Amino acid sequence: MRISVIGCGYLGAVHAAAMADLGHDVVGVDTDADKVAKLTAGEAPFFEPGLEELLGEGVRSGRLRFTTDIADAADAEVHFVAVGTPQLPGADGADLRFVDGAFDALAGVAAPGSLLVGKSTVPVGTAAELVARLRKAGSTALLAWNPEFLREGFAVADTLAPDRLVYGVDDERATELLDRVYADILERGTPRIVTDFATAELVKTAANAFLATKISFINAMAEIAEATGADVTTLADAIGHDARIGRRFLNAGIGFGGGCLPKDIRAFAARAEELGRAESVAFLRQVDAINLRRRERAVDVAIELLGGSVFERRIAVLGLTFKPDSDDTRDSPALDVAARLHGLGARVRATDPYGIDNARLRHPQLDYVASAREALRDADLALLVTEWREYRDLEPAAVAELMAVPRIVDARNVLDPSAWRAAGFAYRGLGRS
Ligand code: NAD
């Protein structure tokens, strides 16, 4: 099929490459000329495992190309919209100006009977408003909402083998077209849920709200553990054996971040208020507050380990991205902790395998170094804030040799406390006895 993908960021670039991999003829459109130039050269504009290979294959096959000109998308049968929906400046709601801009542009070029498919995460009610907007602009294109559940770090696999497909539609022809797009994926028995616009939009918001709540639940237990001497990791293992609860997403630490969960739960709460249902998701305010408190807690533990102040102390910050296997530093707890320590007068040396360039754009005041070795050399304290494999695998004895004094805050609770203590470290996790 002829497919366009409007917006080629973390979601759209992967989606475009995956659609070409499925055999479709794909044009990716983005307003960012630098991004388009990189993608055209088969280069991933951000770090995502497996993406560059997939892009390269797509571009070489001739089935995948990129452009800044929406007119190049005119002959597509299906247009996916994957533009950003960031938090509004100074408010909690979603900023829909990129979505509106993309649909307005498509209204001018999409052929009658073609299908416009929203993939961006939007407040419930957006699709219905977009139908009205399209009709007002004289477009007869069909609309569907097909939320995306990919995880950064696993985006390629999640797009090619999703655990479910959700279609929000108001016309059977939309379902037929989406079934053709995803034919290979559906053939493998992938569950497909066909529903209305509002439910499809809410599925995505509800999934993110649930995941955020699960993380903040265990972080709330970490706060209680800290007040009682209990160990939150053992607690998570024990309750996680209950199949109704499950162990995944029960890792206490400095909480969630990134370009999705934080802004999505805030946008959900803001939308619920508009709907007169603020109380229904009032708990999400608590989920957000618990999450942000954990960053403060990591800083407090660092202060405690350094005997009351971080001022002028040399601190190695290991990790800057919001999660491993991504270069994304949007709302990253790791970067936030590094910036807070710097603000308190610490001499922070921060490192990350892939996140330094993005981190520098957000916090140019920090001192960035290329390796954990450099960050750790002569440090008074180390903080593990993003659980990259190479930091989890650090040898305590080797790290102790590099540092001025062996002290470590394991803000992701991924190290073995006994091994680090045995190597002479003052070790502190979060919520761990
Ligand atoms: P992003 O900021 O990385 O990408 C958005 C892209 O859209 C940018 O490259 C921007 O230049 C482009 N753009 C903006 N307006 C445009 C227009 N009118 N025409 C063409 N291009 C335009 O954002 P992202 O992380 O890819 O997220 C996109 C959407 O997907 C958001 O709604 C997000 O919540 C949702 N989502 C993201 C993920 C994820 O893991 N990143 C997962 C699921 C859903």
Short mmCIF file of C-alpha atoms and ligand atoms in Angstrom, two decimals:
data_model
loop_
_atom_site.label_atom_id
_atom_site.label_comp_id
_atom_site.label_asym_id
_atom_site.label_seq_id
_atom_site.Cartn_x
_atom_site.Cartn_y
_atom_site.Cartn_z
CA MET A 1 0.00 0.00 0.00
CA ARG A 2 1.01 3.63 -0.39
CA ILE A 3 1.45 5.04 3.09
CA SER A 4 2.53 8.37 4.56
CA VAL A 5 3.72 9.03 8.10
CA ILE A 6 3.43 12.65 9.24
CA GLY A 7 5.90 13.41 12.05
CA CYS A 8 9.10 11.33 12.08
CA GLY A 9 10.21 11.48 15.71
CA TYR A 10 10.61 8.56 18.12
CA LEU A 11 7.26 7.17 17.09
CA GLY A 12 6.97 8.19 13.44
CA ALA A 13 10.46 7.29 12.21
CA VAL A 14 10.11 3.79 13.63
CA HIS A 15 6.58 3.44 12.27
CA ALA A 16 7.65 4.56 8.79
CA ALA A 17 10.59 2.14 8.71
CA ALA A 18 8.42 -0.69 10.04
CA MET A 19 5.72 -0.05 7.42
CA ALA A 20 8.36 -0.25 4.68
CA ASP A 21 9.62 -3.48 6.25
CA LEU A 22 6.09 -4.87 5.94
CA GLY A 23 6.38 -4.22 2.20
CA HIS A 24 4.50 -0.93 1.90
CA ASP A 25 5.61 2.07 -0.14
CA VAL A 26 6.20 4.72 2.51
CA VAL A 27 6.87 8.44 2.57
CA GLY A 28 7.75 10.03 5.90
CA VAL A 29 7.04 13.75 6.28
CA ASP A 30 8.58 15.99 8.92
CA THR A 31 8.89 19.77 9.22
CA ASP A 32 12.42 19.38 10.62
CA ALA A 33 14.73 19.51 7.57
CA ASP A 34 17.77 18.18 9.51
CA LYS A 35 15.81 15.13 10.63
CA VAL A 36 14.59 14.51 7.09
CA ALA A 37 18.15 14.77 5.72
CA LYS A 38 19.41 12.18 8.22
CA LEU A 39 16.51 9.82 7.62
CA THR A 40 16.98 10.15 3.85
CA ALA A 41 20.59 9.05 4.33
CA GLY A 42 19.31 6.00 6.26
CA GLU A 43 20.61 7.42 9.55
CA ALA A 44 18.52 7.34 12.70
CA PRO A 45 18.19 10.89 14.11
CA PHE A 46 18.07 9.39 17.63
CA PHE A 47 19.33 6.23 19.29
CA GLU A 48 16.94 3.30 19.11
CA PRO A 49 18.26 -0.27 18.90
CA GLY A 50 17.71 -1.81 15.45
CA LEU A 51 16.27 1.34 13.89
CA GLU A 52 19.24 2.28 11.75
CA GLU A 53 19.34 -1.18 10.14
CA LEU A 54 15.62 -1.06 9.40
CA LEU A 55 15.88 2.48 7.98
CA GLY A 56 18.87 1.52 5.84
CA GLU A 57 17.06 -1.49 4.38
CA GLY A 58 13.94 0.57 3.70
CA VAL A 59 15.79 3.42 2.00
CA ARG A 60 17.93 1.03 -0.09
CA SER A 61 14.87 -0.94 -1.18
CA GLY A 62 13.32 2.27 -2.55
CA ARG A 63 10.19 1.66 -0.45
CA LEU A 64 11.05 4.31 2.14
CA ARG A 65 11.72 7.99 1.57
CA PHE A 66 11.45 11.19 3.55
CA THR A 67 10.47 14.75 2.72
CA THR A 68 9.56 18.08 4.29
CA ASP A 69 6.83 18.62 1.69
CA ILE A 70 3.41 17.31 2.63
CA ALA A 71 2.40 17.46 -1.05
CA ASP A 72 4.66 14.42 -1.59
CA ALA A 73 2.21 12.45 0.56
CA ALA A 74 -0.77 13.30 -1.66
CA ASP A 75 -1.12 9.91 -3.33
CA ALA A 76 -0.99 7.82 -0.12
CA GLU A 77 -4.01 5.63 0.62
CA VAL A 78 -3.33 5.76 4.35
CA HIS A 79 -1.74 8.67 6.26
CA PHE A 80 -0.47 8.07 9.79
CA VAL A 81 -0.14 11.12 12.04
CA ALA A 82 2.63 10.72 14.62
CA VAL A 83 3.39 14.33 15.60
CA GLY A 84 4.15 15.34 19.18
CA THR A 85 1.55 16.18 21.82
CA PRO A 86 3.69 17.83 24.51
CA GLN A 87 2.46 19.38 27.73
CA LEU A 88 1.10 22.92 27.27
CA PRO A 89 3.54 25.53 28.53
CA GLY A 90 2.44 26.54 32.04
CA ALA A 91 -0.53 24.14 32.13
CA ASP A 92 -1.21 20.42 32.46
CA GLY A 93 -3.22 19.81 29.30
CA ALA A 94 -1.87 18.48 25.99
CA ASP A 95 -0.70 20.96 23.39
CA LEU A 96 -2.57 19.90 20.26
CA ARG A 97 -1.19 22.48 17.89
CA PHE A 98 1.02 19.97 16.04
CA VAL A 99 -1.89 17.55 15.66
CA ASP A 100 -4.15 20.33 14.38
CA GLY A 101 -1.38 21.54 12.06
CA ALA A 102 -0.80 18.06 10.62
CA PHE A 103 -4.51 17.41 10.02
CA ASP A 104 -5.00 20.87 8.48
CA ALA A 105 -2.11 20.17 6.11
CA LEU A 106 -3.48 16.71 5.26
CA ALA A 107 -6.97 18.11 4.67
CA GLY A 108 -5.44 20.06 1.78
CA VAL A 109 -3.69 17.11 0.11
CA ALA A 110 -5.30 13.80 1.12
CA ALA A 111 -7.31 12.15 -1.66
CA PRO A 112 -11.06 11.65 -1.19
CA GLY A 113 -11.67 8.29 0.51
CA SER A 114 -8.11 8.02 1.82
CA LEU A 115 -7.68 7.23 5.50
CA LEU A 116 -6.09 9.55 8.08
CA VAL A 117 -4.92 7.60 11.13
CA GLY A 118 -4.01 9.30 14.39
CA LYS A 119 -1.23 7.57 16.30
CA SER A 120 -0.28 10.42 18.62
CA THR A 121 -1.51 10.23 22.22
CA VAL A 122 -4.39 12.69 22.52
CA PRO A 123 -7.05 13.65 25.06
CA VAL A 124 -10.31 11.75 24.67
CA GLY A 125 -12.60 13.68 22.34
CA THR A 126 -9.86 14.85 19.99
CA ALA A 127 -10.73 12.52 17.10
CA ALA A 128 -14.37 13.63 17.08
CA GLU A 129 -13.22 17.25 16.93
CA LEU A 130 -10.81 16.45 14.12
CA VAL A 131 -13.59 14.90 12.02
CA ALA A 132 -15.49 18.19 12.30
CA ARG A 133 -12.33 20.12 11.45
CA LEU A 134 -11.70 17.98 8.36
CA ARG A 135 -15.25 18.36 7.11
CA LYS A 136 -15.11 22.13 7.65
CA ALA A 137 -11.98 22.20 5.51
CA GLY A 138 -13.90 20.32 2.79
CA SER A 139 -12.06 16.99 3.21
CA THR A 140 -13.97 13.73 2.79
CA ALA A 141 -11.06 11.60 4.06
CA LEU A 142 -11.88 8.91 6.63
CA LEU A 143 -10.46 9.07 10.15
CA ALA A 144 -9.28 6.36 12.52
CA TRP A 145 -7.45 6.48 15.87
CA ASN A 146 -4.83 3.77 16.23
CA PRO A 147 -2.90 4.49 19.43
CA GLU A 148 0.72 3.42 19.69
CA PHE A 149 2.09 1.42 22.61
CA LEU A 150 5.75 1.11 21.63
CA ARG A 151 8.40 1.40 24.33
CA GLU A 152 11.57 3.35 23.57
CA GLY A 153 14.46 0.90 23.64
CA PHE A 154 12.17 -1.79 22.16
CA ALA A 155 10.43 0.39 19.57
CA VAL A 156 11.30 -1.66 16.49
CA ALA A 157 10.19 -4.98 17.97
CA ASP A 158 7.09 -3.39 19.52
CA THR A 159 6.06 -1.88 16.17
CA LEU A 160 6.66 -5.03 14.12
CA ALA A 161 5.20 -7.37 16.75
CA PRO A 162 2.79 -5.33 18.91
CA ASP A 163 0.95 -7.11 21.71
CA ARG A 164 -2.33 -5.68 20.39
CA LEU A 165 -3.73 -3.36 17.75
CA VAL A 166 -6.48 -0.93 18.68
CA TYR A 167 -8.60 0.75 16.00
CA GLY A 168 -10.96 3.59 16.88
CA VAL A 169 -13.24 3.95 13.85
CA ASP A 170 -16.62 5.25 12.75
CA ASP A 171 -16.68 3.56 9.34
CA GLU A 172 -16.06 -0.05 8.30
CA ARG A 173 -13.91 1.09 5.39
CA ALA A 174 -11.37 2.40 7.91
CA THR A 175 -11.13 -1.05 9.52
CA GLU A 176 -10.67 -2.68 6.11
CA LEU A 177 -7.84 -0.32 5.20
CA LEU A 178 -6.08 -0.77 8.56
CA ASP A 179 -6.43 -4.56 8.22
CA ARG A 180 -4.64 -4.33 4.87
CA VAL A 181 -1.87 -2.19 6.38
CA TYR A 182 -1.34 -4.62 9.25
CA ALA A 183 -2.13 -7.84 7.32
CA ASP A 184 1.20 -9.55 8.16
CA ILE A 185 0.97 -8.64 11.83
CA LEU A 186 -2.65 -9.79 12.07
CA GLU A 187 -1.85 -13.07 10.36
CA ARG A 188 0.39 -13.94 13.29
CA GLY A 189 -2.64 -13.84 15.57
CA THR A 190 -2.05 -10.38 17.09
CA PRO A 191 -5.19 -9.37 19.02
CA ARG A 192 -7.14 -6.61 17.30
CA ILE A 193 -9.66 -4.47 19.15
CA VAL A 194 -12.05 -2.47 16.98
CA THR A 195 -13.93 0.22 18.85
CA ASP A 196 -15.11 3.83 18.73
CA PHE A 197 -12.87 6.91 18.77
CA ALA A 198 -13.33 7.72 22.46
CA THR A 199 -12.49 4.21 23.65
CA ALA A 200 -9.40 4.00 21.43
CA GLU A 201 -8.13 7.34 22.73
CA LEU A 202 -8.85 6.30 26.32
CA VAL A 203 -7.14 2.89 25.94
CA LYS A 204 -3.80 4.65 25.51
CA THR A 205 -4.37 7.16 28.29
CA ALA A 206 -5.63 4.48 30.66
CA ALA A 207 -2.68 2.18 29.91
CA ASN A 208 -0.18 4.93 30.72
CA ALA A 209 -2.13 5.98 33.82
CA PHE A 210 -2.09 2.36 35.04
CA LEU A 211 1.64 1.91 34.47
CA ALA A 212 2.46 5.22 36.15
CA THR A 213 0.26 4.25 39.09
CA LYS A 214 1.99 0.91 39.47
CA ILE A 215 5.40 2.61 39.60
CA SER A 216 4.24 5.24 42.05
CA PHE A 217 2.56 2.58 44.18
CA ILE A 218 5.86 0.79 44.74
CA ASN A 219 7.63 4.11 45.25
CA ALA A 220 5.04 5.00 47.91
CA MET A 221 5.90 1.66 49.55
CA ALA A 222 9.56 2.71 49.35
CA GLU A 223 8.71 5.82 51.36
CA ILE A 224 7.05 3.66 54.02
CA ALA A 225 9.98 1.24 53.92
CA GLU A 226 12.35 4.16 54.54
CA ALA A 227 10.35 5.13 57.64
CA THR A 228 10.27 1.60 59.03
CA GLY A 229 13.53 -0.10 58.03
CA ALA A 230 11.71 -2.46 55.64
CA ASP A 231 13.17 -3.36 52.23
CA VAL A 232 11.03 -2.38 49.24
CA THR A 233 12.84 -4.70 46.81
CA THR A 234 12.07 -7.76 48.92
CA LEU A 235 8.55 -6.47 49.36
CA ALA A 236 8.14 -6.13 45.56
CA ASP A 237 9.48 -9.66 45.02
CA ALA A 238 7.06 -11.04 47.57
CA ILE A 239 3.92 -9.27 46.36
CA GLY A 240 4.99 -9.78 42.73
CA HIS A 241 4.63 -13.55 43.11
CA ASP A 242 0.89 -12.96 43.31
CA ALA A 243 -0.14 -13.36 39.66
CA ARG A 244 -2.87 -10.75 40.16
CA ILE A 245 -0.18 -8.19 41.03
CA GLY A 246 2.82 -9.32 38.96
CA ARG A 247 6.45 -8.27 39.46
CA ARG A 248 6.87 -6.05 36.37
CA PHE A 249 6.78 -2.27 36.83
CA LEU A 250 7.29 -2.74 40.57
CA ASN A 251 10.87 -1.48 40.68
CA ALA A 252 11.20 1.28 43.24
CA GLY A 253 13.73 3.98 42.41
CA ILE A 254 13.72 7.58 41.18
CA GLY A 255 10.51 7.05 39.28
CA PHE A 256 9.30 7.45 35.73
CA GLY A 257 10.05 10.16 33.19
CA GLY A 258 10.35 10.52 29.44
CA GLY A 259 8.23 12.07 26.73
CA CYS A 260 5.09 10.09 27.62
CA LEU A 261 4.06 9.03 31.13
CA PRO A 262 4.51 12.36 32.99
CA LYS A 263 2.78 14.54 30.39
CA ASP A 264 0.14 11.91 29.64
CA ILE A 265 -1.07 11.56 33.23
CA ARG A 266 -1.18 15.35 33.59
CA ALA A 267 -3.11 15.71 30.33
CA PHE A 268 -5.51 12.97 31.50
CA ALA A 269 -6.16 14.79 34.78
CA ALA A 270 -6.67 18.07 32.90
CA ARG A 271 -9.09 16.44 30.44
CA ALA A 272 -11.03 14.79 33.28
CA GLU A 273 -11.46 18.24 34.84
CA GLU A 274 -12.84 19.58 31.57
CA LEU A 275 -15.28 16.67 31.54
CA GLY A 276 -16.42 17.45 35.11
CA ARG A 277 -14.82 14.21 36.34
CA ALA A 278 -11.76 15.55 38.10
CA GLU A 279 -12.37 13.30 41.12
CA SER A 280 -12.31 10.13 38.98
CA VAL A 281 -8.61 10.49 38.32
CA ALA A 282 -7.63 12.73 41.25
CA PHE A 283 -5.27 9.92 42.30
CA LEU A 284 -3.11 10.75 39.27
CA ARG A 285 -2.10 13.99 41.03
CA GLN A 286 -0.78 11.83 43.86
CA VAL A 287 0.91 9.48 41.39
CA ASP A 288 2.70 12.50 39.90
CA ALA A 289 3.61 13.93 43.31
CA ILE A 290 5.00 10.61 44.61
CA ASN A 291 7.02 10.29 41.42
CA LEU A 292 8.58 13.75 41.73
CA ARG A 293 9.33 13.23 45.45
CA ARG A 294 11.63 10.32 44.59
CA ARG A 295 14.00 12.65 42.76
CA GLU A 296 14.23 14.79 45.88
CA ARG A 297 14.78 11.66 47.93
CA ALA A 298 17.75 10.62 45.77
CA VAL A 299 19.30 14.03 46.36
CA ASP A 300 18.61 13.78 50.11
CA VAL A 301 20.30 10.36 50.29
CA ALA A 302 23.33 11.82 48.49
CA ILE A 303 23.45 14.65 51.03
CA GLU A 304 23.17 12.16 53.93
CA LEU A 305 25.95 9.96 52.54
CA LEU A 306 28.20 13.01 52.24
CA GLY A 307 27.59 13.98 55.84
CA GLY A 308 25.10 16.82 55.38
CA SER A 309 26.11 18.76 52.27
CA VAL A 310 27.04 18.18 48.64
CA PHE A 311 28.60 21.64 48.28
CA GLU A 312 31.93 21.40 46.40
CA ARG A 313 31.82 17.59 46.60
CA ARG A 314 32.71 15.61 43.48
CA ILE A 315 29.75 13.55 42.36
CA ALA A 316 29.73 11.05 39.48
CA VAL A 317 26.28 10.82 37.92
CA LEU A 318 25.88 7.61 35.93
CA GLY A 319 23.06 7.99 33.43
CA LEU A 320 21.17 10.92 31.92
CA THR A 321 18.41 9.37 29.83
CA PHE A 322 15.01 8.57 31.31
CA LYS A 323 15.60 4.87 30.70
CA PRO A 324 18.36 2.67 29.26
CA ASP A 325 18.63 1.90 25.53
CA SER A 326 17.36 5.33 24.54
CA ASP A 327 18.96 8.75 24.09
CA ASP A 328 15.76 10.48 25.25
CA THR A 329 16.26 12.95 28.10
CA ARG A 330 12.75 14.45 28.03
CA ASP A 331 11.62 14.83 31.66
CA SER A 332 14.41 12.47 32.70
CA PRO A 333 14.63 11.85 36.47
CA ALA A 334 18.36 11.12 36.04
CA LEU A 335 19.09 14.48 34.42
CA ASP A 336 16.87 16.26 36.91
CA VAL A 337 18.82 14.75 39.83
CA ALA A 338 22.12 15.77 38.20
CA ALA A 339 20.86 19.35 37.72
CA ARG A 340 19.55 19.54 41.30
CA LEU A 341 22.92 18.42 42.70
CA HIS A 342 24.68 20.98 40.53
CA GLY A 343 22.26 23.62 41.81
CA LEU A 344 23.28 22.72 45.38
CA GLY A 345 26.90 23.44 44.55
CA ALA A 346 28.12 19.88 43.91
CA ARG A 347 30.86 19.35 41.32
CA VAL A 348 28.85 17.03 39.13
CA ARG A 349 30.50 14.96 36.42
CA ALA A 350 27.77 13.27 34.43
CA THR A 351 27.95 10.56 31.80
CA ASP A 352 25.68 8.43 29.66
CA PRO A 353 26.31 6.04 26.75
CA TYR A 354 23.97 7.89 24.35
CA GLY A 355 22.27 10.75 26.19
CA ILE A 356 24.96 13.41 26.56
CA ASP A 357 24.07 15.49 23.48
CA ASN A 358 20.40 15.72 24.41
CA ALA A 359 21.24 16.36 28.07
CA ARG A 360 23.59 19.18 27.13
CA LEU A 361 20.82 20.94 25.20
CA ARG A 362 18.64 20.93 28.33
CA HIS A 363 21.33 21.54 30.97
CA PRO A 364 24.43 23.10 29.40
CA GLN A 365 25.72 24.04 32.87
CA LEU A 366 26.64 20.44 33.73
CA ASP A 367 30.06 18.91 33.21
CA TYR A 368 29.68 15.95 30.84
CA VAL A 369 32.32 13.24 30.40
CA ALA A 370 32.43 10.40 27.90
CA SER A 371 32.81 7.41 30.21
CA ALA A 372 31.89 6.08 33.62
CA ARG A 373 35.61 5.78 34.33
CA GLU A 374 36.14 9.50 33.83
CA ALA A 375 33.08 10.39 35.88
CA LEU A 376 34.13 8.14 38.76
CA ARG A 377 37.77 9.17 38.95
CA ASP A 378 38.42 10.86 42.33
CA ALA A 379 34.70 11.18 43.02
CA ASP A 380 33.41 11.47 46.58
CA LEU A 381 30.14 9.82 45.62
CA ALA A 382 28.62 7.92 42.69
CA LEU A 383 24.94 7.99 41.78
CA LEU A 384 23.50 5.33 39.48
CA VAL A 385 20.42 7.03 38.03
CA THR A 386 19.78 5.25 34.70
CA GLU A 387 20.06 1.47 34.74
CA TRP A 388 22.19 0.98 31.61
CA ARG A 389 23.61 -2.53 31.43
CA GLU A 390 27.20 -1.23 31.61
CA TYR A 391 26.49 0.50 34.94
CA ARG A 392 24.69 -2.54 36.37
CA ASP A 393 27.75 -4.62 35.44
CA LEU A 394 30.32 -2.33 37.11
CA GLU A 395 32.81 -4.19 39.30
CA PRO A 396 32.63 -2.74 42.82
CA ALA A 397 36.36 -3.27 43.51
CA ALA A 398 37.39 -1.53 40.27
CA VAL A 399 35.03 1.38 40.98
CA ALA A 400 36.39 1.71 44.53
CA GLU A 401 39.90 2.05 43.14
CA LEU A 402 38.86 4.93 40.90
CA MET A 403 36.96 6.91 43.52
CA ALA A 404 38.34 9.15 46.26
CA VAL A 405 35.94 7.55 48.73
CA PRO A 406 33.74 4.53 47.89
CA ARG A 407 30.17 5.74 48.32
CA ILE A 408 27.29 4.91 46.00
CA VAL A 409 23.61 5.77 45.72
CA ASP A 410 21.86 3.07 43.71
CA ALA A 411 18.85 5.19 42.76
CA ARG A 412 17.44 2.40 40.54
CA ASN A 413 17.93 -0.44 43.04
CA VAL A 414 19.74 -2.59 40.48
CA LEU A 415 23.00 -3.36 42.28
CA ASP A 416 23.69 -6.13 44.77
CA PRO A 417 24.12 -4.26 48.07
CA SER A 418 26.13 -7.03 49.70
CA ALA A 419 28.70 -7.13 46.87
CA TRP A 420 29.18 -3.36 47.02
CA ARG A 421 29.39 -3.28 50.80
CA ALA A 422 31.88 -6.15 50.70
CA ALA A 423 34.08 -4.00 48.44
CA GLY A 424 34.10 -1.29 51.11
CA PHE A 425 31.30 0.90 49.77
CA ALA A 426 28.90 2.97 51.77
CA TYR A 427 25.90 1.76 49.72
CA ARG A 428 22.41 3.23 49.74
CA GLY A 429 19.45 2.18 47.62
CA LEU A 430 16.04 3.85 47.71
CA GLY A 431 13.60 2.21 50.07
CA ARG A 432 16.11 -0.48 50.95
CA SER A 433 17.15 -1.36 54.42
P1 NAD B 1 8.83 13.58 18.78
O1 NAD B 1 8.83 14.96 19.31
O2 NAD B 1 10.03 12.73 18.83
O3 NAD B 1 8.35 13.60 17.25
C1 NAD B 1 7.37 14.44 16.74
C2 NAD B 1 7.80 14.84 15.32
O4 NAD B 1 6.72 15.51 14.67
C3 NAD B 1 8.97 15.82 15.31
O5 NAD B 1 10.02 15.28 14.50
C4 NAD B 1 8.39 17.11 14.67
O6 NAD B 1 9.33 17.81 13.89
C5 NAD B 1 7.27 16.54 13.84
N1 NAD B 1 6.19 17.47 13.47
C6 NAD B 1 5.53 18.37 14.23
N2 NAD B 1 4.58 18.98 13.51
C7 NAD B 1 4.61 18.45 12.27
C8 NAD B 1 3.85 18.65 11.09
N3 NAD B 1 2.84 19.51 11.03
N4 NAD B 1 4.18 17.93 9.99
C9 NAD B 1 5.21 17.05 10.00
N5 NAD B 1 5.94 16.80 11.10
C10 NAD B 1 5.65 17.50 12.22
O7 NAD B 1 7.61 12.86 19.53
P2 NAD B 1 7.37 11.27 19.76
O8 NAD B 1 8.04 10.82 20.99
O9 NAD B 1 7.61 10.57 18.48
O10 NAD B 1 5.81 11.26 20.07
C11 NAD B 1 4.83 11.51 19.08
C12 NAD B 1 3.49 11.13 19.64
O11 NAD B 1 3.48 9.73 19.91
C13 NAD B 1 3.13 11.80 20.95
O12 NAD B 1 1.74 12.02 20.99
C14 NAD B 1 3.51 10.77 21.98
O13 NAD B 1 2.80 10.92 23.18
C15 NAD B 1 3.12 9.50 21.25
N6 NAD B 1 3.83 8.29 21.67
C16 NAD B 1 5.18 8.31 21.83
C17 NAD B 1 5.83 7.16 22.22
C18 NAD B 1 7.32 7.17 22.50
O14 NAD B 1 7.81 6.19 23.08
N7 NAD B 1 8.06 8.19 22.11
C19 NAD B 1 5.11 5.97 22.43
C20 NAD B 1 3.74 5.97 22.21
C21 NAD B 1 3.11 7.14 21.83
#
